[in-house]
Amino acid sequence: GESVGLHLPTLSVQEGDNSIINCAYSNSASDYFIWYKQESGKGPQFIIDIRSNMDKRQGQRVTVLLNKTVKHLSLQIAATQPGDSAVYFCAENESSGTYKYIFGTGTRLKVLA
Amino acid sequence: GAVVSQHPSRVICKSGTSVKIECRSLDFQATTMFWYRQFPKKSLMLMATSNEGSKATYEQGVEKDKFLINHASLTLSTLTVTSAHPEDSSFYICSAESGGEETQYFGPGTRLLVL
């Protein structure tokens, strides 16, 4: 079946450096993508989203890039801080009218002091 | 804005008993709520989609008689795990979206431990 996946299960980054978390998706019909941050024992927290008619969207310290040609999504975090340590999930909207999400497997980001 | 709460945050119960988990949207009306299950170090698995005033739609492999969902109002959905067994122990998370807006906002989760 179609799914969303991530290339790297764990990413270690030095504090202050930029982080890039990647995600591959296979459903070409998906038109909405979201990045969530999940800290241990907590629910996912919305970070940023992007629609399929955009290639890039910026937030505060975060940027999401969408490459529809290769079906790739990435989350860039600038000046990574210890508080950014968490598991990051990408999700795609199936675009079926029910707003159901398909979640990726997640990437753990470890920020090294 | 877009705050979702869950209650309880943690529950321990004996095998064979039923447990009810509440999911509330605090500052918006949620036409649709979703229930997920998450095992340790795993991704979120959608269990069911709940629309206010109608029956929930369950994902394949999820027993509707085991996991009863009620979405009685635009701000409240409940998940009842009936006759719980140790294998039902998990982290249950709900999310809510307001009509037409595709973004789902998640609750803090409920940790269920069945002894």
PDB file of C-alpha atoms in Angstrom, chain B residues 5-52:
ATOM      1  CA  SER B   5      -7.406  17.854  26.241  1.00  0.00           C
ATOM      2  CA  GLN B   6      -7.649  14.243  27.300  1.00  0.00           C
ATOM      3  CA  HIS B   7      -8.721  12.706  30.552  1.00  0.00           C
ATOM      4  CA  PRO B   8      -7.364  10.788  32.290  1.00  0.00           C
ATOM      5  CA  SER B   9      -3.705  11.223  31.421  1.00  0.00           C
ATOM      6  CA  ARG B  10      -2.857   7.878  32.945  1.00  0.00           C
ATOM      7  CA  VAL B  11      -4.969   4.951  34.035  1.00  0.00           C
ATOM      8  CA  ILE B  12      -4.242   1.550  35.503  1.00  0.00           C
ATOM      9  CA  CYS B  13      -6.998  -1.040  35.525  1.00  0.00           C
ATOM     10  CA  LYS B  14      -7.542  -4.716  36.115  1.00  0.00           C
ATOM     11  CA  SER B  15      -8.019  -7.145  33.269  1.00  0.00           C
ATOM     12  CA  GLY B  16     -11.680  -7.499  32.327  1.00  0.00           C
ATOM     13  CA  THR B  17     -12.744  -4.018  33.346  1.00  0.00           C
ATOM     14  CA  SER B  18     -13.726  -1.171  31.021  1.00  0.00           C
ATOM     15  CA  VAL B  19     -11.987   2.161  30.759  1.00  0.00           C
ATOM     16  CA  LYS B  20     -13.348   5.403  29.337  1.00  0.00           C
ATOM     17  CA  ILE B  21     -11.082   8.069  27.880  1.00  0.00           C
ATOM     18  CA  GLU B  22     -12.389  11.547  27.141  1.00  0.00           C
ATOM     19  CA  CYS B  23     -11.194  13.879  24.421  1.00  0.00           C
ATOM     20  CA  ARG B  24     -12.268  17.510  24.464  1.00  0.00           C
ATOM     21  CA  SER B  25     -11.656  20.424  22.145  1.00  0.00           C
ATOM     22  CA  LEU B  26     -11.398  23.391  24.495  1.00  0.00           C
ATOM     23  CA  ASP B  27     -11.569  26.412  22.243  1.00  0.00           C
ATOM     24  CA  PHE B  28     -13.082  25.229  18.996  1.00  0.00           C
ATOM     25  CA  GLN B  29     -15.821  22.998  17.731  1.00  0.00           C
ATOM     26  CA  ALA B  30     -14.555  19.703  16.408  1.00  0.00           C
ATOM     27  CA  THR B  31     -16.704  18.240  13.701  1.00  0.00           C
ATOM     28  CA  THR B  32     -14.323  15.323  13.413  1.00  0.00           C
ATOM     29  CA  MET B  33     -12.192  13.642  16.024  1.00  0.00           C
ATOM     30  CA  PHE B  34      -9.693  10.867  15.509  1.00  0.00           C
ATOM     31  CA  TRP B  35      -8.450   8.187  17.861  1.00  0.00           C
ATOM     32  CA  TYR B  36      -4.944   6.824  17.560  1.00  0.00           C
ATOM     33  CA  ARG B  37      -2.951   4.185  19.323  1.00  0.00           C
ATOM     34  CA  GLN B  38       0.784   4.363  19.733  1.00  0.00           C
ATOM     35  CA  PHE B  39       3.151   1.646  20.916  1.00  0.00           C
ATOM     36  CA  PRO B  40       6.558   2.537  22.371  1.00  0.00           C
ATOM     37  CA  LYS B  41       8.954   3.977  19.813  1.00  0.00           C
ATOM     38  CA  LYS B  42       6.386   3.504  17.076  1.00  0.00           C
ATOM     39  CA  SER B  43       4.316   5.790  14.942  1.00  0.00           C
ATOM     40  CA  LEU B  44       0.668   6.664  15.433  1.00  0.00           C
ATOM     41  CA  MET B  45      -1.871   4.135  14.223  1.00  0.00           C
ATOM     42  CA  LEU B  46      -5.303   5.455  13.377  1.00  0.00           C
ATOM     43  CA  MET B  47      -8.027   3.453  15.077  1.00  0.00           C
ATOM     44  CA  ALA B  48     -11.177   5.309  14.091  1.00  0.00           C
ATOM     45  CA  THR B  49     -12.654   8.521  12.816  1.00  0.00           C
ATOM     46  CA  SER B  50     -15.466  10.034  14.825  1.00  0.00           C
ATOM     47  CA  ASN B  51     -17.985  12.518  13.486  1.00  0.00           C
ATOM     48  CA  GLU B  52     -20.359  14.366  15.765  1.00  0.00           C
TER      49      GLU B  52
END
